[in-house]
PDB file of C-alpha atoms in Angstrom:
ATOM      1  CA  UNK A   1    -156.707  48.779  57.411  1.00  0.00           C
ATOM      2  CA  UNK A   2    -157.138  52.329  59.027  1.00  0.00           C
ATOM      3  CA  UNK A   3    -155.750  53.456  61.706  1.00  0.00           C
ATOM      4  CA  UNK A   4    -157.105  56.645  62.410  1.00  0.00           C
ATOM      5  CA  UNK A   5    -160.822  57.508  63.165  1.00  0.00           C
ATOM      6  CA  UNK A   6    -162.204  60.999  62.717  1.00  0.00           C
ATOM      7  CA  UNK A   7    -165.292  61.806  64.818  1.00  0.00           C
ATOM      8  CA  UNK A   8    -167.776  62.870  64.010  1.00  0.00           C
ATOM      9  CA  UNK A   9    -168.354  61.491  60.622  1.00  0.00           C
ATOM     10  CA  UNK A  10    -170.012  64.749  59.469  1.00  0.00           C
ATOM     11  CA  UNK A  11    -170.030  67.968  60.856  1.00  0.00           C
ATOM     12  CA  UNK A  12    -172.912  70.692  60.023  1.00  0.00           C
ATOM     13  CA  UNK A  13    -171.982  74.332  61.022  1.00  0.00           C
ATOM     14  CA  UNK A  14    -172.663  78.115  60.252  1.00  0.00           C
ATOM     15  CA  UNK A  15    -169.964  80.750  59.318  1.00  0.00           C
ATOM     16  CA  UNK A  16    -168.280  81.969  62.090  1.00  0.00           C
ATOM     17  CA  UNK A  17    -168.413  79.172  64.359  1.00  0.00           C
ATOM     18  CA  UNK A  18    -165.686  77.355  65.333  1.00  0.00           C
ATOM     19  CA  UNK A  19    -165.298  73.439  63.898  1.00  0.00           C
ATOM     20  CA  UNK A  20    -163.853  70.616  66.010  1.00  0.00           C
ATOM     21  CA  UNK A  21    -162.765  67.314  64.713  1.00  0.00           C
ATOM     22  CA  UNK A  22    -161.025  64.747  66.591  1.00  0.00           C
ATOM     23  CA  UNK A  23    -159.130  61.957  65.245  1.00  0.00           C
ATOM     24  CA  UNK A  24    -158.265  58.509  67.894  1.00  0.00           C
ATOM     25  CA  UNK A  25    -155.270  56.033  66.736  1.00  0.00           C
ATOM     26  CA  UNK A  26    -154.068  52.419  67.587  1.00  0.00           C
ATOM     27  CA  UNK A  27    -150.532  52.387  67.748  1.00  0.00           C
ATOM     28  CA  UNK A  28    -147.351  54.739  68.562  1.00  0.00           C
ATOM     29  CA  UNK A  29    -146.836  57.317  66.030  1.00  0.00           C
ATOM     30  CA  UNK A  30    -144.046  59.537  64.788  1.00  0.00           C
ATOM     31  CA  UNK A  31    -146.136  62.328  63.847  1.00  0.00           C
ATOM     32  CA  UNK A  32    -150.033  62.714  63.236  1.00  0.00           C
ATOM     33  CA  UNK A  33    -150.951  64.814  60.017  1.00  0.00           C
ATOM     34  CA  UNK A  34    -154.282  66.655  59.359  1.00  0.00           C
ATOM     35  CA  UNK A  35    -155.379  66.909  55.754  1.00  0.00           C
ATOM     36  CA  UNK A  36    -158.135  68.935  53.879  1.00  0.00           C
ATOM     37  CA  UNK A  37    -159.873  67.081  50.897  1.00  0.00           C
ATOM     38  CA  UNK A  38    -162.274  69.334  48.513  1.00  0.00           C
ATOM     39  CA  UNK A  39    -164.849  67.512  46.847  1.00  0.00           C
ATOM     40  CA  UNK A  40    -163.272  64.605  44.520  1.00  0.00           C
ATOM     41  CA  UNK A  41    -159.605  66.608  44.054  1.00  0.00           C
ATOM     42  CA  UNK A  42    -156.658  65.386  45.987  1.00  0.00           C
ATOM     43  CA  UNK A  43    -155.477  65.853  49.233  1.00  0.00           C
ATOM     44  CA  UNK A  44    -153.984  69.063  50.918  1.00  0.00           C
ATOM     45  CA  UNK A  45    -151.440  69.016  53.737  1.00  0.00           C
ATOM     46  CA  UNK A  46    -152.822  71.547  56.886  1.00  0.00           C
ATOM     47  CA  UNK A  47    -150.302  70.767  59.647  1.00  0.00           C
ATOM     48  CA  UNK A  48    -148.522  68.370  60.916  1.00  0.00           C
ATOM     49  CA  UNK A  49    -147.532  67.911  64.875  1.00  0.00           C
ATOM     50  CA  UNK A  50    -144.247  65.521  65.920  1.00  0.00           C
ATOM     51  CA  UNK A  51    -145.287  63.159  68.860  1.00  0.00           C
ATOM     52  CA  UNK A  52    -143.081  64.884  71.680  1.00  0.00           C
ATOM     53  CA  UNK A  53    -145.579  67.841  70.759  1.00  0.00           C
ATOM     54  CA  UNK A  54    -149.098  68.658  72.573  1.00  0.00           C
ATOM     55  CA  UNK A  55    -150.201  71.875  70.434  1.00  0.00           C
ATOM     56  CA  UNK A  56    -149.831  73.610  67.549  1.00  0.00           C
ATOM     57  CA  UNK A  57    -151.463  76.299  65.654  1.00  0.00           C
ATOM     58  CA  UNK A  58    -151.293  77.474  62.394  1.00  0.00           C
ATOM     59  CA  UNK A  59    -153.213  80.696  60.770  1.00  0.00           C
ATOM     60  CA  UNK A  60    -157.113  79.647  62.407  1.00  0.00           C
ATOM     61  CA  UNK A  61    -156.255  76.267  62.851  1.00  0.00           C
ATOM     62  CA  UNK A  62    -155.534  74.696  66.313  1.00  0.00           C
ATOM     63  CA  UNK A  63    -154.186  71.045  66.625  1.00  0.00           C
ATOM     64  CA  UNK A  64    -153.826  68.956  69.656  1.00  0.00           C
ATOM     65  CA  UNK A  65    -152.190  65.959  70.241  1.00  0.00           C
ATOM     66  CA  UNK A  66    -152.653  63.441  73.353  1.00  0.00           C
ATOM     67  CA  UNK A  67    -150.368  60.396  73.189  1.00  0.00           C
ATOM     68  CA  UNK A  68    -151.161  58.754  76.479  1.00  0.00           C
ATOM     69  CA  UNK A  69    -155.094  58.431  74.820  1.00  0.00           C
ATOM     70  CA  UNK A  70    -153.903  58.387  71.585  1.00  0.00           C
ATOM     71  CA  UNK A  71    -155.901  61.018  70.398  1.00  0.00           C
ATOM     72  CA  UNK A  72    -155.605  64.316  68.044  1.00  0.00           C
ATOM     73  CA  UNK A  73    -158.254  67.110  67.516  1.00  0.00           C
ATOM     74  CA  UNK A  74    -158.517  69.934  64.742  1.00  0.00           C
ATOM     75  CA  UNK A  75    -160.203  73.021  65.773  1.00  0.00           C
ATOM     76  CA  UNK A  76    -161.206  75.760  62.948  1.00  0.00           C
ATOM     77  CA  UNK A  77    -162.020  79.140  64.311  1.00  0.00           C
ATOM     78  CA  UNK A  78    -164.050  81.260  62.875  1.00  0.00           C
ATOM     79  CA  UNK A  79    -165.416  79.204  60.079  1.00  0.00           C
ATOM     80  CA  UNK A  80    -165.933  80.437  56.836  1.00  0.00           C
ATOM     81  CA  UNK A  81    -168.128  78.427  53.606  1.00  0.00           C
ATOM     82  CA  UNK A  82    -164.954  77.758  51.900  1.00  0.00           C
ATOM     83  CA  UNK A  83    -163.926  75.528  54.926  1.00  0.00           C
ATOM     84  CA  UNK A  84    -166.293  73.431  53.460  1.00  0.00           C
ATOM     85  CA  UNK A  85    -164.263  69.837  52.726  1.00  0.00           C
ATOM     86  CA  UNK A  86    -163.430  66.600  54.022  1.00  0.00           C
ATOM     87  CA  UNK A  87    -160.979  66.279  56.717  1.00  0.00           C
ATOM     88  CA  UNK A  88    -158.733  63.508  57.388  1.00  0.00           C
ATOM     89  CA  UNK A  89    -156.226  62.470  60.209  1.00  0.00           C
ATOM     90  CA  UNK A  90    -152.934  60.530  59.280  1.00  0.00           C
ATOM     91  CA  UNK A  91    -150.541  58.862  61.077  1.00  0.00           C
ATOM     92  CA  UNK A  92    -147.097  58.210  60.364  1.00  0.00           C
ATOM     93  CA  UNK A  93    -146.290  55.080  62.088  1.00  0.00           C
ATOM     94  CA  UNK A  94    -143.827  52.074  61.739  1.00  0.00           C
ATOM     95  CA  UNK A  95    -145.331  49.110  59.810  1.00  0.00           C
ATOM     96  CA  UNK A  96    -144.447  45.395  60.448  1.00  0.00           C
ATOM     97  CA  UNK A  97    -142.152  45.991  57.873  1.00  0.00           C
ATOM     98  CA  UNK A  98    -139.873  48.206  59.656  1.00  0.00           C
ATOM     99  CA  UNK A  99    -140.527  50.943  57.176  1.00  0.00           C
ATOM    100  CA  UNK A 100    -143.146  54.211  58.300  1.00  0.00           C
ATOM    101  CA  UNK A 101    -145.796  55.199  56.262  1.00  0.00           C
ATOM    102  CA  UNK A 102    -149.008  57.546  56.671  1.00  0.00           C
ATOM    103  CA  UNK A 103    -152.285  55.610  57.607  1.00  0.00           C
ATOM    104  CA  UNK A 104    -155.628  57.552  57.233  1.00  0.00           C
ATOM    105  CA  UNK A 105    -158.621  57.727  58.785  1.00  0.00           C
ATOM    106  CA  UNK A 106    -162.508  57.548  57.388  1.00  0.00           C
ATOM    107  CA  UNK A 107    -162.262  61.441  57.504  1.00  0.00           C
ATOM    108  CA  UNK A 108    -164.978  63.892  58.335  1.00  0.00           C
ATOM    109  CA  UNK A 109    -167.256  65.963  56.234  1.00  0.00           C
ATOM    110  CA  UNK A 110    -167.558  69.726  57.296  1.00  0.00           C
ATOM    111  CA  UNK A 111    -170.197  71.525  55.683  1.00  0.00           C
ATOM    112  CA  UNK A 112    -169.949  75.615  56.711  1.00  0.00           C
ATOM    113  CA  UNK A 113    -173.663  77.546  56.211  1.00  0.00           C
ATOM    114  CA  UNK A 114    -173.499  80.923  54.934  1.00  0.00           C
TER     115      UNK A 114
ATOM    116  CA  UNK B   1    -145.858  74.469  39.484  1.00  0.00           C
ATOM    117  CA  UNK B   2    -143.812  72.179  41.450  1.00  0.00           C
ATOM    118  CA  UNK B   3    -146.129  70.099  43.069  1.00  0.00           C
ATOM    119  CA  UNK B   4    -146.704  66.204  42.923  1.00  0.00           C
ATOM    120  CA  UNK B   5    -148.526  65.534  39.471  1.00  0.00           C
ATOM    121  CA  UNK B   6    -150.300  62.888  38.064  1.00  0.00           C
ATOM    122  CA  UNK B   7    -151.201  61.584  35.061  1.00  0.00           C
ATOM    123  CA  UNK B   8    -154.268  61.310  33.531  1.00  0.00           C
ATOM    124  CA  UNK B   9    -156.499  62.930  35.590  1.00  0.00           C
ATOM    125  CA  UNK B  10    -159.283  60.662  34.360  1.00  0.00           C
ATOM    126  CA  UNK B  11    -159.628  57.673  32.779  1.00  0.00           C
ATOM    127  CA  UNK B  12    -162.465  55.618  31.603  1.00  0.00           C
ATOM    128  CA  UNK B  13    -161.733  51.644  30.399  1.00  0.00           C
ATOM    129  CA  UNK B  14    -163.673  48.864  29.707  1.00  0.00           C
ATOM    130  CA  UNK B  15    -163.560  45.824  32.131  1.00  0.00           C
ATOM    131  CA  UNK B  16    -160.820  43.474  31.250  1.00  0.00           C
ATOM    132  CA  UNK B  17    -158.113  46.262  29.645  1.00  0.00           C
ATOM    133  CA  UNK B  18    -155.084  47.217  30.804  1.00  0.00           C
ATOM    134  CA  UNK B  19    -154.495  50.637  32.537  1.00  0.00           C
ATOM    135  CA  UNK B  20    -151.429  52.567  33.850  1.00  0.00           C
ATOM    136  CA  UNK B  21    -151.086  56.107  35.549  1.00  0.00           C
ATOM    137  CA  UNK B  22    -147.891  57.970  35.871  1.00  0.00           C
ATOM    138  CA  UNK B  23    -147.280  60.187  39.011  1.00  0.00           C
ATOM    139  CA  UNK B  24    -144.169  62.680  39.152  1.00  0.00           C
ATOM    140  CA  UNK B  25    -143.442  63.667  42.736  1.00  0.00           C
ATOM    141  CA  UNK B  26    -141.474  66.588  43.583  1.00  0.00           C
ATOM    142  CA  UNK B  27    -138.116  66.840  42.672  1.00  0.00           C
ATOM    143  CA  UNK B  28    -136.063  66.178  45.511  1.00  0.00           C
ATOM    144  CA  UNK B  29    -138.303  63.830  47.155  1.00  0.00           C
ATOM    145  CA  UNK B  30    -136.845  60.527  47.809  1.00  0.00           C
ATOM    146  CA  UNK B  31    -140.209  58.822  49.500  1.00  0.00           C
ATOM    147  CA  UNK B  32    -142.962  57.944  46.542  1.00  0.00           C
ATOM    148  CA  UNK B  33    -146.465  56.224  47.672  1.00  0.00           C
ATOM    149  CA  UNK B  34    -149.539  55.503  45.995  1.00  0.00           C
ATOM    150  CA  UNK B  35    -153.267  55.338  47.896  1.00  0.00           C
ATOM    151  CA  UNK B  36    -156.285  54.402  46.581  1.00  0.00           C
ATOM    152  CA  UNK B  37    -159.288  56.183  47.502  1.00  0.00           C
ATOM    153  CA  UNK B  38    -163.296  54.521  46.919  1.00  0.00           C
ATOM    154  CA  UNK B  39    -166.140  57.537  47.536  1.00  0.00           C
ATOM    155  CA  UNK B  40    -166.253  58.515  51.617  1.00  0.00           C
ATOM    156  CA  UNK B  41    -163.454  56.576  52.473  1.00  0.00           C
ATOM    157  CA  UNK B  42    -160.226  57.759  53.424  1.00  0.00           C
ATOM    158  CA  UNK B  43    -157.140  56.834  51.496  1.00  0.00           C
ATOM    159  CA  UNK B  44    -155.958  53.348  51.699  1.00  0.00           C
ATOM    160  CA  UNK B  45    -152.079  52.947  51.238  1.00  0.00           C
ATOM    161  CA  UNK B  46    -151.002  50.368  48.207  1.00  0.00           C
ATOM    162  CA  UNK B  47    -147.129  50.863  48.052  1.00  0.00           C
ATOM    163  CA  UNK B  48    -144.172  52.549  49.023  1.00  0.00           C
ATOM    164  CA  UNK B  49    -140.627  53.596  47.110  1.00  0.00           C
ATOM    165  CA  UNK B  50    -137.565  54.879  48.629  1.00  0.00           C
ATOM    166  CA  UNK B  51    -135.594  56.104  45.622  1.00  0.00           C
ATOM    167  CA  UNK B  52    -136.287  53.309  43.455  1.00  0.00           C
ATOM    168  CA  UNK B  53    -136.690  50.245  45.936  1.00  0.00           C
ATOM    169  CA  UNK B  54    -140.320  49.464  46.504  1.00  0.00           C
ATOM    170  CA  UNK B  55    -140.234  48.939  50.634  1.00  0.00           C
ATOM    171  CA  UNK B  56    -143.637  47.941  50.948  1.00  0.00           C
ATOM    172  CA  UNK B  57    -146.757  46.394  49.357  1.00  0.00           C
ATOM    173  CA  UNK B  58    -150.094  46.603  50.874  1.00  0.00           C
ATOM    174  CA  UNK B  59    -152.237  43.251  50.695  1.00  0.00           C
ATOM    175  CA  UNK B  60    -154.792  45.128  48.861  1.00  0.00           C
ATOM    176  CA  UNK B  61    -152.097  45.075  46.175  1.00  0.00           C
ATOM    177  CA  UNK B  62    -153.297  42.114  44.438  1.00  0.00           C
ATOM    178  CA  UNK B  63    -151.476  39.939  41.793  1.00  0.00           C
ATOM    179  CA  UNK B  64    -152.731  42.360  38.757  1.00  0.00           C
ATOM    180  CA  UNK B  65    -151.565  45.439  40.553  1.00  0.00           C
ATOM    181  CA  UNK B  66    -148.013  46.455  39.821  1.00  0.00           C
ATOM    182  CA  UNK B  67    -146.145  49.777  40.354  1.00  0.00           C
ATOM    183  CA  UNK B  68    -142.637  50.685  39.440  1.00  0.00           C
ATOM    184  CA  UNK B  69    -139.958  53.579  40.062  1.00  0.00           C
ATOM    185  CA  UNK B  70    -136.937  52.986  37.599  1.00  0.00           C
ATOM    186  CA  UNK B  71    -135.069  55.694  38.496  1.00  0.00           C
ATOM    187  CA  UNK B  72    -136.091  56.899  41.667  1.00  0.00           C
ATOM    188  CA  UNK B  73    -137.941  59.823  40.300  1.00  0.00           C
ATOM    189  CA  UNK B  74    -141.179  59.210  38.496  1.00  0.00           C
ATOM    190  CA  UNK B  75    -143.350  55.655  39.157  1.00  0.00           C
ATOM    191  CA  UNK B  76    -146.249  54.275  37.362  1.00  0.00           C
ATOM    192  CA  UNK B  77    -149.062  52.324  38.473  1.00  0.00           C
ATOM    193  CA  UNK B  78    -149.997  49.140  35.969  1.00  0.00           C
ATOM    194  CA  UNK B  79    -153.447  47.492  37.074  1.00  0.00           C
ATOM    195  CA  UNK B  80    -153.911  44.693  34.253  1.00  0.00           C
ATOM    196  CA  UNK B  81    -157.326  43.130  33.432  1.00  0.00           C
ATOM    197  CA  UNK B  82    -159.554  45.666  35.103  1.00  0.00           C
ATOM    198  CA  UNK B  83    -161.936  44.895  37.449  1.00  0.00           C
ATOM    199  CA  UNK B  84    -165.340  47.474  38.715  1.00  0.00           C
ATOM    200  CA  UNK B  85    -164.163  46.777  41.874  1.00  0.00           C
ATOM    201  CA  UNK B  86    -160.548  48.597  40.884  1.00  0.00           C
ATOM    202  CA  UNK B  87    -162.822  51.968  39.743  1.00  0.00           C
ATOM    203  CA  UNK B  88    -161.427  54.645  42.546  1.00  0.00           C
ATOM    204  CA  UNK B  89    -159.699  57.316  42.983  1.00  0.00           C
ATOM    205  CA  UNK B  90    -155.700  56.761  42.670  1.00  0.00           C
ATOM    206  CA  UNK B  91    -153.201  59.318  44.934  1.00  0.00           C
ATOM    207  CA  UNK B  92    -149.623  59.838  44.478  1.00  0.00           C
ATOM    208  CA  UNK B  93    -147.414  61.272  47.353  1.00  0.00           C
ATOM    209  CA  UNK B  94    -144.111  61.968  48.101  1.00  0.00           C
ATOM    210  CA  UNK B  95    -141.960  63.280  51.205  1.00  0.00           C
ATOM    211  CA  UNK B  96    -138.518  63.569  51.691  1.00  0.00           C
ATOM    212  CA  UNK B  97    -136.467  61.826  53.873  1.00  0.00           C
ATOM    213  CA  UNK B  98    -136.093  58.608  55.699  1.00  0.00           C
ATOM    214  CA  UNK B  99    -139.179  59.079  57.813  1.00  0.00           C
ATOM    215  CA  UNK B 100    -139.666  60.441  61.393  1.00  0.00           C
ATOM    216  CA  UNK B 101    -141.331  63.214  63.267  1.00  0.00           C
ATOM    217  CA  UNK B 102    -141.024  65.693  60.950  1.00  0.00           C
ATOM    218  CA  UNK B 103    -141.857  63.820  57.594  1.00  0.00           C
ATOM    219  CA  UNK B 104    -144.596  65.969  55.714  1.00  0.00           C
ATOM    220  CA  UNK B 105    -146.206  64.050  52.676  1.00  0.00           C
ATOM    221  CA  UNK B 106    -147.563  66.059  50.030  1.00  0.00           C
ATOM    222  CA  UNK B 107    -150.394  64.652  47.233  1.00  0.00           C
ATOM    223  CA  UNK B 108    -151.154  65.091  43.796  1.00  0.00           C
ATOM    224  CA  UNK B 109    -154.672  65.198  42.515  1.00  0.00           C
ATOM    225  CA  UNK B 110    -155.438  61.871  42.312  1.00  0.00           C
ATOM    226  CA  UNK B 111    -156.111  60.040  39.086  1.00  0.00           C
ATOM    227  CA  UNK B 112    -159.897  59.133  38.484  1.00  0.00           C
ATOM    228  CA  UNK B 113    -160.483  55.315  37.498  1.00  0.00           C
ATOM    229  CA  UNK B 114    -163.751  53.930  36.344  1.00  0.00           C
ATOM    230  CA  UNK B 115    -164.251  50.654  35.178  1.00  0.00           C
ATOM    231  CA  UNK B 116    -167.317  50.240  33.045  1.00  0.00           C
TER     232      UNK B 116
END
């Protein structure tokens, strides 16, 4: 199952403008990861925040992270057409098992205009 | 180039055969997982490998599915009598460490299944 859920789904912008993406999640975490996927390649790692953290930026991105509503945003500033991509929220959470392991979301699909 | 890598990159088999993909993480990684990815979804985890001990099976993992990490560095995928339902994409990753807040997973490209 899938424990993160991106919102929105898909996400239609022109250059310039900023993109936000938020990401909600069921259970405690020990970290929430954001990651970029191009169109059918694999997945790139953008940032990752710890759970004791609230905000963190890297380069033009901007990452939140709310654990009392168990929620995460991305922001992109100043969008440009090669932000164009999937983006997905992941979780690294204990399992039943005892062991962690990352848990995605549905992801959503930025499309930057020219 | 350093990276996770994985092995092929594509593959097209007929329903019924036998298929296996390779994935070599990065070096000094001691965490290994696979995903499996089906078009607009977001990865679903399979299994998990610290060093060579597989920790963790997801119940999409069926009876057919089997994955394997000898010697705590490279691990292969086996997914016997292929099913359409199996075609997706298949993601390595690996991360070092035992887990925790600072536990940063990195992915190869994925290897392309398609059952026909």
């Amino acid at each position: 199952s899938q424990q993160g859920e991106e919102d929105p789904q898909a996400l239609s912008i022109q250059e310039g403008e900023n993109a936000t993406m938020n990401c909600s999640y069921k259970t405690s975490i020990n970290n929430l990861q954001w990651y970029r996927q191009n169109s059918g390649r694999g997945l790139v790692h953008l940032i990752l925040i710890r759970s004791n953290e609230r905000e963190k930026h890297s380069g033009r991105l901007r990452v939140t992270l709310d654990t009392s509503k168990k929620s995460s945003s991305l922001l992109i500033t100043a969008s440009r057409a090669a932000d164009t991509a999937s983006y997905f929220c992941a979780t690294d959470a204990l399992r039943n098992s005892g062991y962690s392991t990352l848990t995605f979301g549905k992801g959503t699909m930025l499309l930057v205009s020219p | 180039d350093t990276g996770v890598s994985q092995d092929p990159r594509h593959k097209i088999t007929k329903r019924g055969q036998n298929v296996t993909f390779r994935c070599d993480p990065i070096s000094e990684h001691n965490r290994l997982y696979w995903y499996r990815q089906t078009l607009g979804q977001g990865p679903e985890f399979l299994t998990y490998f610290q060093n060579e001990a597989q920790l963790e099976k997801s119940r999409l993992l069926s009876d057919r599915f089997s994955a394997e990490r000898p010697k705590g560095s490279f691990s292969t995928l086996e997914i016997q009598r292929t099913e359409q339902g199996d075609s997706a994409m298949y993601l390595c990753a690996s991360s070092l460490g035992t887990g925790g807040p600072d536990t940063e997973a990195f992915f190869g490209q994925g290897t392309r299944l398609t059952v026909v």
